[in-house]
Short mmCIF file of C-alpha atoms in Angstrom, two decimals:
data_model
loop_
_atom_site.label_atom_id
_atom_site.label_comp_id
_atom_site.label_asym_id
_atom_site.label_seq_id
_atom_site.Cartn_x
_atom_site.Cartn_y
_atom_site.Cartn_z
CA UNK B 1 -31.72 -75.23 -44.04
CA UNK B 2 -34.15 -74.36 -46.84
CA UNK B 3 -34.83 -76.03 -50.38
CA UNK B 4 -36.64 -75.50 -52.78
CA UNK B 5 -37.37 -78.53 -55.58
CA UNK B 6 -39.32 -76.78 -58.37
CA UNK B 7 -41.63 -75.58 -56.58
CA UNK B 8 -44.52 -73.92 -58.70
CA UNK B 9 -47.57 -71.81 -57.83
CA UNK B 10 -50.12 -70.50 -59.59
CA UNK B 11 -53.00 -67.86 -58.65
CA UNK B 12 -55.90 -69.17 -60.79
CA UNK B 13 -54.48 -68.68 -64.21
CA UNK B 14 -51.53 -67.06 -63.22
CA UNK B 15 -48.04 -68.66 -62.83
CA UNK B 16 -46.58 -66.77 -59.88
CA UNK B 17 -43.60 -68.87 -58.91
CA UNK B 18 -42.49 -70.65 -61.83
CA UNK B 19 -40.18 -73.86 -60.94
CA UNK B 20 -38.28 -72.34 -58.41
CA UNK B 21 -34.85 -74.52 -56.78
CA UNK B 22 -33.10 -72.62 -54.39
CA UNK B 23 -30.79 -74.16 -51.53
CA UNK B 24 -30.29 -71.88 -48.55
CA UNK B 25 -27.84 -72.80 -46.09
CA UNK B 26 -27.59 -72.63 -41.80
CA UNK B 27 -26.17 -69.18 -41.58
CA UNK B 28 -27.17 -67.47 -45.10
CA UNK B 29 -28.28 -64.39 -45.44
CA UNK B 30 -30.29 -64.13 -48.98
CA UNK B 31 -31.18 -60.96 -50.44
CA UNK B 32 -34.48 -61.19 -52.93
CA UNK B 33 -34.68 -58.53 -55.41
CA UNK B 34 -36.86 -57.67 -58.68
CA UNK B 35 -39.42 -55.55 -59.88
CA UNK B 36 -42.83 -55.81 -57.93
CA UNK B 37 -45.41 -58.88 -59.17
CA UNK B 38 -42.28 -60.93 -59.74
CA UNK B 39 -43.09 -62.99 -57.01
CA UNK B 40 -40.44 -62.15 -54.34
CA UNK B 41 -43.34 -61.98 -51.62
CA UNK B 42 -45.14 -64.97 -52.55
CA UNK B 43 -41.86 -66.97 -52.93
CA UNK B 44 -40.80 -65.44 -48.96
CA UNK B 45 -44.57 -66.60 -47.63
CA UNK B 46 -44.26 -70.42 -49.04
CA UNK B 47 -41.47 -70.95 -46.72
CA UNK B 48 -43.45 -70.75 -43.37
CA UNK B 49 -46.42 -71.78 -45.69
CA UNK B 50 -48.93 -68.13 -45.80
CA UNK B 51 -49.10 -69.56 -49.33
CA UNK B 52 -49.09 -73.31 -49.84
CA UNK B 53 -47.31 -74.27 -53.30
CA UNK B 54 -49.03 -76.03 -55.72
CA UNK B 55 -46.47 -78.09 -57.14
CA UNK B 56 -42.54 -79.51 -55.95
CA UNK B 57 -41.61 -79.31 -52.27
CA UNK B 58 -40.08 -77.07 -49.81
CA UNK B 59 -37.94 -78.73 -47.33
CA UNK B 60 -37.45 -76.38 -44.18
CA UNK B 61 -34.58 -77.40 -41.63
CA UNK B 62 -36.05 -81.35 -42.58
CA UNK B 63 -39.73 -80.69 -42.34
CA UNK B 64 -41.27 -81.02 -45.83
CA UNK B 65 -43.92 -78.31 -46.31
CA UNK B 66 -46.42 -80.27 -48.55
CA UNK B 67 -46.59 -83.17 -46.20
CA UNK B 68 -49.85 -83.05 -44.83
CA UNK B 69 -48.46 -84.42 -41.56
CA UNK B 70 -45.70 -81.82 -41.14
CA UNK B 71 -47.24 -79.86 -37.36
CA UNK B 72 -47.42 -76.66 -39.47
CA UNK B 73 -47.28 -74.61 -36.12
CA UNK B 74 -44.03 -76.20 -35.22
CA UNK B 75 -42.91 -75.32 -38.42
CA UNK B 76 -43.98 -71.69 -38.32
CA UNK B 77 -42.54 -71.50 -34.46
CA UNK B 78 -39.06 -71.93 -35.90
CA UNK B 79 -39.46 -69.13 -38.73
CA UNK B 80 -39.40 -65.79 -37.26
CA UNK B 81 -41.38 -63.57 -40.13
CA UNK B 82 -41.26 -60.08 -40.58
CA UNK B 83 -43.49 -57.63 -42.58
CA UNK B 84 -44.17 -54.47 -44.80
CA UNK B 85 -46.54 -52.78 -42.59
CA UNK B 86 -45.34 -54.08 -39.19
CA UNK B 87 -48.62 -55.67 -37.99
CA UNK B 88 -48.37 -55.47 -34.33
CA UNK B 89 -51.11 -56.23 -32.63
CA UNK B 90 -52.77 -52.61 -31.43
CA UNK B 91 -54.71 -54.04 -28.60
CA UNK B 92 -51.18 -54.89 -26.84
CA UNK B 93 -48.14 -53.08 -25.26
CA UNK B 94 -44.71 -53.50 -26.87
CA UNK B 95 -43.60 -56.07 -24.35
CA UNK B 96 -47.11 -57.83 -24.61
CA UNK B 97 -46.96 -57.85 -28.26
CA UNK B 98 -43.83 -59.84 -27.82
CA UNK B 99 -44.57 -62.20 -24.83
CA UNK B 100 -47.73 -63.30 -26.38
CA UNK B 101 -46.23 -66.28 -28.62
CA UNK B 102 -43.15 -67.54 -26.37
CA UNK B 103 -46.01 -67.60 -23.45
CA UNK B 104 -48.50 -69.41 -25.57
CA UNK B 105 -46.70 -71.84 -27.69
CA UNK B 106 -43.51 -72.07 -25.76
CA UNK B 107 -44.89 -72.22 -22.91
CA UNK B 108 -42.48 -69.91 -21.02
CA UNK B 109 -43.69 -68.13 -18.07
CA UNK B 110 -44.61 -64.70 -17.54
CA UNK B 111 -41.46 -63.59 -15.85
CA UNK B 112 -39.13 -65.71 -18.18
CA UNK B 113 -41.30 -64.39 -21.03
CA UNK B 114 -40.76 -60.53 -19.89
CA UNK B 115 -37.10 -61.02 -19.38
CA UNK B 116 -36.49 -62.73 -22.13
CA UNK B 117 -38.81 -59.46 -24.37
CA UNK B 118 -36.54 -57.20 -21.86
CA UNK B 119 -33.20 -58.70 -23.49
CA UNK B 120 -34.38 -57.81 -26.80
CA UNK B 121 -36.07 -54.62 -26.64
CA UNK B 122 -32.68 -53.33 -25.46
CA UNK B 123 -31.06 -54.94 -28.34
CA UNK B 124 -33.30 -53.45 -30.69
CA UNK B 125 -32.97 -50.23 -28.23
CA UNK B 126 -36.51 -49.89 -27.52
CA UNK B 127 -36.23 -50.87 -23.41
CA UNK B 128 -37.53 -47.55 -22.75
CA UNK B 129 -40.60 -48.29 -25.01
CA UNK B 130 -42.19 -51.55 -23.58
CA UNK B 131 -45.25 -49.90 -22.28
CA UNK B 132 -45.97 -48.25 -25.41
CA UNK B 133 -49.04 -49.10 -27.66
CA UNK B 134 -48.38 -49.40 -31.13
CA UNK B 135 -50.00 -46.51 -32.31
CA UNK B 136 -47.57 -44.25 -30.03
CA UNK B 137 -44.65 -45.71 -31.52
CA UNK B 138 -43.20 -44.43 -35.08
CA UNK B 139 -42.80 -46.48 -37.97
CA UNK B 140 -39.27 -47.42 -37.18
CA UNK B 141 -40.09 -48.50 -33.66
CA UNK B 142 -42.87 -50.27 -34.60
CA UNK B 143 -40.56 -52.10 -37.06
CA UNK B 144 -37.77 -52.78 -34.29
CA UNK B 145 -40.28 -54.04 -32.28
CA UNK B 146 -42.07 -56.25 -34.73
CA UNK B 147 -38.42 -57.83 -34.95
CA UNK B 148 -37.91 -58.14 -31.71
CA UNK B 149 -41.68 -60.11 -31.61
CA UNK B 150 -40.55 -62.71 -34.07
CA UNK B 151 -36.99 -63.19 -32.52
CA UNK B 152 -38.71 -63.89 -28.83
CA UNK B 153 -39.59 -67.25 -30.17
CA UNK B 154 -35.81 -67.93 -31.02
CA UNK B 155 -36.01 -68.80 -34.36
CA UNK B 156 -33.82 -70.70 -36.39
CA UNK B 157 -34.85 -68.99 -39.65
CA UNK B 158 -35.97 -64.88 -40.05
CA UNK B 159 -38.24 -64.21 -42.90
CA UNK B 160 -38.42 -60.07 -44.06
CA UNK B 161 -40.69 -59.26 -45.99
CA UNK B 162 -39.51 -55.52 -47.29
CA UNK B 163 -39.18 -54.76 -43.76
CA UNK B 164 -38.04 -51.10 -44.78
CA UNK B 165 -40.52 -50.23 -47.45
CA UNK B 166 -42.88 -48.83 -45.76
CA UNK B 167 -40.76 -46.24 -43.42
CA UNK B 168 -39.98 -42.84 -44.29
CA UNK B 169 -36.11 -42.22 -45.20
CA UNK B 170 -35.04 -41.24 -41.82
CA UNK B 171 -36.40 -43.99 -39.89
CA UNK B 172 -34.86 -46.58 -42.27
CA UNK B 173 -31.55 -46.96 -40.85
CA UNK B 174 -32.26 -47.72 -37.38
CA UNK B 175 -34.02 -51.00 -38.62
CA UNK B 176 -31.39 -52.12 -41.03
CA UNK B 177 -28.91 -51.62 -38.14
CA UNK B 178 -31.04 -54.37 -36.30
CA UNK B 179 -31.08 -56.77 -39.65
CA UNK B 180 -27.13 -56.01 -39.67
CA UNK B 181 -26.25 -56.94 -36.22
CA UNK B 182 -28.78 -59.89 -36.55
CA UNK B 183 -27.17 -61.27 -39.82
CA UNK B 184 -23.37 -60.66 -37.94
CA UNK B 185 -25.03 -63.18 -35.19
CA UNK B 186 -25.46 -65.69 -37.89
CA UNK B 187 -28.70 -65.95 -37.98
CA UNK B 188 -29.91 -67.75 -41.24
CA UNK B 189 -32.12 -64.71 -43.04
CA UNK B 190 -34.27 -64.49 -46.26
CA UNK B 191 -35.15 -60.80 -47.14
CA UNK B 192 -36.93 -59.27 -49.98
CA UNK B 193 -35.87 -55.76 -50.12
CA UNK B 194 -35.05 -52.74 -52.17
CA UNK B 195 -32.11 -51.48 -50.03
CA UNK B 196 -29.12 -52.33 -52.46
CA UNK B 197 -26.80 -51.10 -49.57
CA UNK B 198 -27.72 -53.32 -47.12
CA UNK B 199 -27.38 -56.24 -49.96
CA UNK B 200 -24.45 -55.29 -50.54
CA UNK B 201 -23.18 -54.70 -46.99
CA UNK B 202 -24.64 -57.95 -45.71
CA UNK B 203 -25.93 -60.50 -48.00
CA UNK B 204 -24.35 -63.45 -49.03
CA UNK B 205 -25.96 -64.08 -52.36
CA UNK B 206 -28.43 -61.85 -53.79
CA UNK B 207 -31.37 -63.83 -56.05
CA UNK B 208 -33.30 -61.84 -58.79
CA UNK B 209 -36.19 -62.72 -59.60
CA UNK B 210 -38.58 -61.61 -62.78
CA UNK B 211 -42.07 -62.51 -63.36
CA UNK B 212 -42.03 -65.66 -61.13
CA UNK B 213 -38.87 -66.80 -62.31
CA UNK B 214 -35.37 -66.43 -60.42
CA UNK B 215 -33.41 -65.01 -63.03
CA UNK B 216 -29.64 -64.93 -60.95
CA UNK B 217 -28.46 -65.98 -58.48
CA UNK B 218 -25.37 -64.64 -57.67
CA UNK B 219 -22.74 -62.58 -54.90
CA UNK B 220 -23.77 -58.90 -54.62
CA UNK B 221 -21.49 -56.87 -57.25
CA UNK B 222 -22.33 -59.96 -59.29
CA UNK B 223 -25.51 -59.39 -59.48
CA UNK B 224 -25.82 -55.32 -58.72
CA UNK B 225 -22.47 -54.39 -60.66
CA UNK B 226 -21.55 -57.68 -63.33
CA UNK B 227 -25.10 -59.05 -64.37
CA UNK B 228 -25.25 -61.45 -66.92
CA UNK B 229 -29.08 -61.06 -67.73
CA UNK B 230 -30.91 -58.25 -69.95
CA UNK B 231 -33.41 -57.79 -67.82
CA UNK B 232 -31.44 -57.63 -64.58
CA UNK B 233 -28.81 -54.93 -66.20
CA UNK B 234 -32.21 -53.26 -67.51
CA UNK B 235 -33.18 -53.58 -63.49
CA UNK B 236 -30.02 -52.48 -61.70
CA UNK B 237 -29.81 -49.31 -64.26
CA UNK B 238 -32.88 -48.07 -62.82
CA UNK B 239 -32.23 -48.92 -59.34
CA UNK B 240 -29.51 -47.06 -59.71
CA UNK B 241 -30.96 -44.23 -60.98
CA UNK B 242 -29.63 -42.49 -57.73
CA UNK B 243 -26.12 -43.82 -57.20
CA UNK B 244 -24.97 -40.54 -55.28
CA UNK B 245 -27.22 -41.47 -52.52
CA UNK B 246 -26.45 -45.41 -51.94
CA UNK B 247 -22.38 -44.57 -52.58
CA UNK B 248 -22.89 -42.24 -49.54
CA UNK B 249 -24.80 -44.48 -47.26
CA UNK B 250 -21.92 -46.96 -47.90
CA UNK B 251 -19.00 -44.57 -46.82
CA UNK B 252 -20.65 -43.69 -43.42
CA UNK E 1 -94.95 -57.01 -6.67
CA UNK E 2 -93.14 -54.01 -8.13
CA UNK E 3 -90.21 -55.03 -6.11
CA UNK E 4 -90.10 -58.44 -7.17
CA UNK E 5 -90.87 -57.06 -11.14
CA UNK E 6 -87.41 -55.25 -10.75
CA UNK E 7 -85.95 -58.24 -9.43
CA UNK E 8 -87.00 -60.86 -12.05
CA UNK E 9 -86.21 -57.99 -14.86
CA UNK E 10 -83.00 -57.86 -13.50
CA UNK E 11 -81.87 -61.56 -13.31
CA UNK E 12 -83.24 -61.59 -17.16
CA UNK E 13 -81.20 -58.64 -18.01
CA UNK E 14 -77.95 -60.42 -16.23
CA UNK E 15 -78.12 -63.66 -17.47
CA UNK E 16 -79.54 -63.20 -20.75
CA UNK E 17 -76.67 -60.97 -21.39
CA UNK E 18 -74.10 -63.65 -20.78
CA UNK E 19 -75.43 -66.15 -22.21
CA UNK E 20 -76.16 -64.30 -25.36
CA UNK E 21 -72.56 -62.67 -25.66
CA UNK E 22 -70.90 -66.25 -24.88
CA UNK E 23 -73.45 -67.78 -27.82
CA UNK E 24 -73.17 -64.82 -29.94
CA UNK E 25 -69.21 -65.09 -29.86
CA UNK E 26 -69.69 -69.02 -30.53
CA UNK E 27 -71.97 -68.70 -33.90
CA UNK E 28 -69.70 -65.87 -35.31
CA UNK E 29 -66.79 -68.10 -34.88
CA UNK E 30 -68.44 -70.51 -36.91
CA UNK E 31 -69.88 -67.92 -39.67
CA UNK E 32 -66.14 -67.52 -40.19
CA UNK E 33 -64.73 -70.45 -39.75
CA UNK E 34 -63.36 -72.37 -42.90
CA UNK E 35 -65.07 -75.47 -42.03
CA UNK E 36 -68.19 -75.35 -44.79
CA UNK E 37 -70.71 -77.16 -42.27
CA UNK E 38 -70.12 -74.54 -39.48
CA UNK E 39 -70.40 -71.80 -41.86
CA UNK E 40 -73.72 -72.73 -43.38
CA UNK E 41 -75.15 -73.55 -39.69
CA UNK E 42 -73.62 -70.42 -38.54
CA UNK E 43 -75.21 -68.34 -41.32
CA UNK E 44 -78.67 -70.80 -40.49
CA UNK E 45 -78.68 -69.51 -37.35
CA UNK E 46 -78.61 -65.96 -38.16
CA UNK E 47 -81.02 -66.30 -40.13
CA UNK E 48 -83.70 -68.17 -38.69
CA UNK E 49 -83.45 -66.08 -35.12
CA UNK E 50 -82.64 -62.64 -36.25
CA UNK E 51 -85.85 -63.03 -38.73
CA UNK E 52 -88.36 -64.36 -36.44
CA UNK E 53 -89.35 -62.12 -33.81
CA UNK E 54 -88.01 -62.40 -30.24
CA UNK E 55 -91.31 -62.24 -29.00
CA UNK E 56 -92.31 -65.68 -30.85
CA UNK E 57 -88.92 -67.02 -29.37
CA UNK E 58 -89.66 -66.19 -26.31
CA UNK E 59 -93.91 -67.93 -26.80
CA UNK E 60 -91.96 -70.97 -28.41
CA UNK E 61 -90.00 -71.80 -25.52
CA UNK E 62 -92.42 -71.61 -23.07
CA UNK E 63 -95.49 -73.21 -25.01
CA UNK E 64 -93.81 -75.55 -27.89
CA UNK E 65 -90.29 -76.63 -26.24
CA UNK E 66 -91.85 -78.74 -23.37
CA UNK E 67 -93.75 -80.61 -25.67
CA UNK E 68 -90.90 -81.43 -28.17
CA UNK E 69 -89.26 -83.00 -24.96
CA UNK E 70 -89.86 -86.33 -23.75
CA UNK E 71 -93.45 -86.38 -21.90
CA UNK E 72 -91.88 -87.17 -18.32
CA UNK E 73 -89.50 -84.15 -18.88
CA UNK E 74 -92.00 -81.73 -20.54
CA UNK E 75 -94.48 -82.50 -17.79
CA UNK E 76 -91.50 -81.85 -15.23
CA UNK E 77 -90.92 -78.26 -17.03
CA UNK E 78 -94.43 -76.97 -17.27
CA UNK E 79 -94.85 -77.99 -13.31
CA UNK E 80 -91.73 -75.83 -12.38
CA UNK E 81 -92.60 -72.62 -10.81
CA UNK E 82 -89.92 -70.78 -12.60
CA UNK E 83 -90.43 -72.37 -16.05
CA UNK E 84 -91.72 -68.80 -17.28
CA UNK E 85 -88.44 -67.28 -16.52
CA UNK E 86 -86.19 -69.81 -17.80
CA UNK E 87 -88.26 -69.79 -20.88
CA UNK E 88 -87.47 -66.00 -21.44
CA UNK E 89 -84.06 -66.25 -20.84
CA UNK E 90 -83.85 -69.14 -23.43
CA UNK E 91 -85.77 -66.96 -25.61
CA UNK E 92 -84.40 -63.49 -25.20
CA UNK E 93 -80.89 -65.35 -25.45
CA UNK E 94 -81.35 -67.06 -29.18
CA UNK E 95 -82.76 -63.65 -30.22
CA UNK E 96 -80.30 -61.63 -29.03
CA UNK E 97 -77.24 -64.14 -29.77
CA UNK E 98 -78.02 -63.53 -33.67
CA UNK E 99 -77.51 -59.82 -33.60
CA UNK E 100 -74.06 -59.98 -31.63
CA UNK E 101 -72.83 -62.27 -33.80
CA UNK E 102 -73.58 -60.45 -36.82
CA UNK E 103 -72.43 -57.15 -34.58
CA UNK E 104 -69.04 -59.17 -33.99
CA UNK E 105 -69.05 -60.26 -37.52
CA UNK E 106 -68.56 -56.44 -38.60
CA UNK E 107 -65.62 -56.45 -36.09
CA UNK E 108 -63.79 -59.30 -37.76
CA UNK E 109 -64.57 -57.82 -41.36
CA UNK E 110 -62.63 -54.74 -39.64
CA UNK E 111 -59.62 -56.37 -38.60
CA UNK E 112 -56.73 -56.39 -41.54
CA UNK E 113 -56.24 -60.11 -42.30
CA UNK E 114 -52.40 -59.66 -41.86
CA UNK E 115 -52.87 -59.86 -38.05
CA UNK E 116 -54.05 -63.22 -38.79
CA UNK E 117 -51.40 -63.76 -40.76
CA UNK E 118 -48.72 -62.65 -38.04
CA UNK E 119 -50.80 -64.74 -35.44
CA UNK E 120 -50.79 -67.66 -37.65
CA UNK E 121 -46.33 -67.37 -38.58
CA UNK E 122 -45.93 -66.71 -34.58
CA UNK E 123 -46.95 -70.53 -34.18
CA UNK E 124 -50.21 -69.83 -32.34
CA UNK E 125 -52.83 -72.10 -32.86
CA UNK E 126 -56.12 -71.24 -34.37
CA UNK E 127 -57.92 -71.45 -30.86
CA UNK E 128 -55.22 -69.11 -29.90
CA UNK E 129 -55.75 -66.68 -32.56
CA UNK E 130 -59.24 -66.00 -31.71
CA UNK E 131 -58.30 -65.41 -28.14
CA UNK E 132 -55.31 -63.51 -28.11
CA UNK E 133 -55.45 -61.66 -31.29
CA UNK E 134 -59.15 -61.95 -32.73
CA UNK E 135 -61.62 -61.95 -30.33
CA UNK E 136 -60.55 -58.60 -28.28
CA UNK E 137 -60.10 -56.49 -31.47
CA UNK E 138 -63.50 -57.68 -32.33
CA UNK E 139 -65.02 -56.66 -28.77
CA UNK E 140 -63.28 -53.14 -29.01
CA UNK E 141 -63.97 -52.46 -32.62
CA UNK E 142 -67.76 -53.33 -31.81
CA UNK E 143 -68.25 -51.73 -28.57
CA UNK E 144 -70.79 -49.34 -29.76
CA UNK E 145 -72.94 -51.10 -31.61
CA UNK E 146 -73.00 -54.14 -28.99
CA UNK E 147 -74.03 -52.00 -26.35
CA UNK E 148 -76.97 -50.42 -27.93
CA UNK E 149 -77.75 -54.01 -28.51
CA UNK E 150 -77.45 -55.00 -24.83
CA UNK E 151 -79.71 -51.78 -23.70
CA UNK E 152 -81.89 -53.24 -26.67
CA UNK E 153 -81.81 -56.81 -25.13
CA UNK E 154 -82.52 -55.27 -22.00
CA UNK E 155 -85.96 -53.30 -23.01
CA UNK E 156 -86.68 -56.95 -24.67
CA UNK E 157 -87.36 -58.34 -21.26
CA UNK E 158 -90.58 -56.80 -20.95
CA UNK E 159 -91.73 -59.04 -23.57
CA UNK E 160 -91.72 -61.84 -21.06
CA UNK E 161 -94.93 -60.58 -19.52
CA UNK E 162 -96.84 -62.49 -22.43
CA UNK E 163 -95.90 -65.98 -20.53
CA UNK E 164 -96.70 -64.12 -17.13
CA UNK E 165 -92.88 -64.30 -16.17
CA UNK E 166 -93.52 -61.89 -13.32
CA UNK E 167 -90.95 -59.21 -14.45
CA UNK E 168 -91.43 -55.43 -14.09
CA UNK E 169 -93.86 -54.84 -17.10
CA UNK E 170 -95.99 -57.55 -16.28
CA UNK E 171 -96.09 -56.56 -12.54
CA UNK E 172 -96.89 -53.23 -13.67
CA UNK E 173 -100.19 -54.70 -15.40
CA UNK E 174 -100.61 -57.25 -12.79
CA UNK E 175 -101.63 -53.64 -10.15
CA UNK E 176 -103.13 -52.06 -12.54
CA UNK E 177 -105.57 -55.15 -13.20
CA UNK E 178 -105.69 -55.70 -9.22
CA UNK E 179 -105.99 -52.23 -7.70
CA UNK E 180 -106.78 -49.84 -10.50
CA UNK E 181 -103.32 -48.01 -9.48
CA UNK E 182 -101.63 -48.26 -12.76
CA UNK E 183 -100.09 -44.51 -13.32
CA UNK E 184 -98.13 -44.77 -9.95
CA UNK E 185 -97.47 -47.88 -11.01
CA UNK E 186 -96.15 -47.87 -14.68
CA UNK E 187 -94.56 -44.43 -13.63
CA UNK E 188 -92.31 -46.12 -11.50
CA UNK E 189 -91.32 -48.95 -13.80
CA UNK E 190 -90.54 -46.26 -16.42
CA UNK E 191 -88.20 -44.34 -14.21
CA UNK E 192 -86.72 -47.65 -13.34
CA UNK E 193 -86.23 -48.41 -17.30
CA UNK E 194 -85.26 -45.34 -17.75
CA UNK E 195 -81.95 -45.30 -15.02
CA UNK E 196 -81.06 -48.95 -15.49
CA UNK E 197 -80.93 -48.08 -19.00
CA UNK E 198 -78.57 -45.17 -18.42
CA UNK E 199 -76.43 -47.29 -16.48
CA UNK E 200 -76.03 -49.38 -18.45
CA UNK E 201 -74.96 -46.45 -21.73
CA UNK E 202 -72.93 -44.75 -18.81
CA UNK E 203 -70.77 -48.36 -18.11
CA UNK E 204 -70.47 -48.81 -21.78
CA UNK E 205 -69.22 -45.20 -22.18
CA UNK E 206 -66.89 -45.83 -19.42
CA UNK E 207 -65.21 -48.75 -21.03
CA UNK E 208 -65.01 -47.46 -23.99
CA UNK E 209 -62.78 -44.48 -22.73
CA UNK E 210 -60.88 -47.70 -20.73
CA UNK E 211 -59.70 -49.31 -23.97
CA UNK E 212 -59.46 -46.77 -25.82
CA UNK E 213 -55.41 -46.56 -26.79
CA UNK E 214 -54.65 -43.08 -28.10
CA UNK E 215 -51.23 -41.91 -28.69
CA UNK E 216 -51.49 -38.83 -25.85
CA UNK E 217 -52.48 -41.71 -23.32
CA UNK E 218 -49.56 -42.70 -22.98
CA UNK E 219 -47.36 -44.15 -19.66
CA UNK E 220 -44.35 -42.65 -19.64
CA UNK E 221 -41.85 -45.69 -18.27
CA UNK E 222 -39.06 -45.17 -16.51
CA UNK E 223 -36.20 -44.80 -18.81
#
């Protein structure tokens, strides 16, 4: 589905993604992990192309990204992407918010559109909210319906870009239960996070990365309980600074 | 004549308005474009109308354009009856243009670029972007400052009595020159300035309260 063939970047003089290979597979659901400026971000955004790569290719479900003649918004309709700070757009309702890109680029009408945003507000459990405005939503909502934007377009791939980071505690939850249910569907998903419980619950192989290098790539207690790499175990340790709290989460 | 003043000041007030929003929006899409070209004429633009005075805009048109046309057709323009009108539109429209753009400009600077970003991974196309996602955040973010501009714009159109486009101000003269009547006269185009102008702050009060989104406005929908 996705592959990476050493793909390098640099910003200006810096080496940001540093001959990265990855193969990703119809179905997989990859966990990114690693201390910030190691490049998980930048390595999420070349798949849909936010940031173009400066050297090696990309291959996305058989569209090469680098090919100047690859329709980049054909591309981009098939990769649903997700982000830190939600990003809806304030002008519009909830159920505007996510009719605007089946309507447009689809090409769906307004009532398919609606039904269709319907469907999934209810999934994400928002059906009472599609009137709403952004700002009169919480954090979490926002984020459940920011998913429910990207998966309007019925994407084959779901990009998250630390979809939880920017919630408060309690509002966390309710948006990994979407991400759960989503991955259970089989939908094929890429997400940089620092929510070791929902990598462990969910992913299928976790991939950590250090200063623009992917260090492991490996199954979750590989990786989060057996890793092979100093800096990784140096990593995990502090990640798991708290390991009251995400042994709890797991048992409920 | 005072009648007819009010009418010709308001036909330059309606259309210069649209035309210089819809060419306003136009040359800020271009300041901002990435296209290099369109960004340096963009920027030219700005530059050259917003630093000239609308007043020699407004002269230019109506004394220098016809002749920079083909005789037959610059003949054909300084013959038409209405010339001095269309000249002030043209005029008050490439003056005014420059500020909204640079007002809209302000509202792009304002908008995070990640909304650009989601627009862009949602598949939309650029043209969409700008419609959809853009181009109304701009409008509401800039509300303000474009409608002082319009009520600006709007007191502009007096300046059209220097080509003796017979709009309120110059009508105004035109009695006082006439019939010696000028205070009843010029009191009633003030009070007319005056209102229209009021209107016009009271409509752009009005829609700003419209669009405004504030969390207590909020539709409850059924459940």
């Amino acid at each position: 589905m996705i592959k990476f063939i050493a793909a390098n970047k640099w910003f200006k003089d810096r080496h940001v993604l540093k001959n990265i290979n990855l193969e990703i597979s119809k179905g997989e659901v990859i966990v990114i992990c690693g201390p910030s400026g190691a490049g998980k971000s930048t390595l999420l955004r070349t798949i849909n192309k936010l940031e173009p790569i400066d050297d090696g290719e990309i291959i996305v479900d058989g569209m090469y990204i680098s090919d100047p003649r690859t329709d980049l918004t054909a591309l981009r309709a098939e990769i649903g992407m997700v982000f830190q700070h939600f990003n809806l757009y304030p002008h519009k309702t909830a159920i505007k918010n996510i009719t605007l890109a089946p309507r447009k680029v689809r090409g769906l009408s307004k009532k398919r559109a609606e039904e269709r945003a319907l469907k999934l507000l209810e999934k994400v459990g928002l059906d009472h909210r599609r009137d709403a405005f952004p700002v009169q939503l919480s954090g979490g909502e926002q984020q459940r319906v920011a998913i429910a934007r990207s998966l309007a377009m019925e994407p084959k791939i779901m990009l998250f870009d630390e979809p939880t980071s920017a919630l408060d505690p309690e509002l966390i939850n309710e948006v990994l239960e979407v991400m759960t249910s989503l991955a259970k569907e089989g939908m094929t998903m890429v997400v940089v996070t620092h929510e070791i419980g929902f990598a462990q619950k969910v992913a299928d192989r976790v991939v950590f990365m250090n200063d623009g290098e992917i260090m492991e790539i490996g199954s979750p207690p590989d990786i989060f309980v057996n890793p092979h790499h100093e800096r990784t175990k140096e990593f995990m340790s502090s990640v798991f600074h708290i390991p009251i709290f995400s042994e709890s989460q797991e048992e409920e | 004549m005072l009648i007819t003043g009010i009418k010709i000041t308001l036909i330059l007030l309606v259309a210069t308005s649209i035309t210089s929003l819809c060419l306003g929006t136009i040359i800020v899409i271009m300041r901002i474009s990435r296209i290099n070209i369109l960004r340096f004429l963009g920027t030219l633009y700005v530059e050259i109308f917003r630093n000239i005075p609308g007043l020699f805009w407004i002269l230019f048109f109506y004394f220098v354009f016809p002749e920079l046309l083909p005789q037959s057709w610059g003949d054909k323009l300084n013959g038409y009856i209405h010339y001095p009108v269309i000249a002030g539109i043209l005029g008050l429209t490439v003056d005014n243009a420059s500020y909204v753009s640079d007002i809209l400009r302000s509202g792009r600077l304002s908008i995070p670029h990640a909304q650009r970003e989601v627009a862009m991974s949602s598949g939309l196309s650029r043209l969409q972007q700008y419609l959809h996602v853009l181009l109304p955040q701009m409008f509401r973010a800039t509300l303000p400052p474009l409608g002082t501009r319009m009520v600006h714009n709007f007191k502009n159109t007096s300046l059209c009595m220097a080509i003796s486009a017979s709009e309120l101000t110059w009508a105004t003269q035109q009695i006082e020159s006439l019939t010696f009547r000028g205070i009843e006269a010029t009191s009633i185009a003030t009070l007319f300035y005056i209102c229209l102008a009021s209107v016009m702050v009271a409509v752009i009060i009005l829609l700003e309260k419209f669009l405004k989104i504030d969390v207590s406005s909020l539709k409850q929908s059924k459940a």
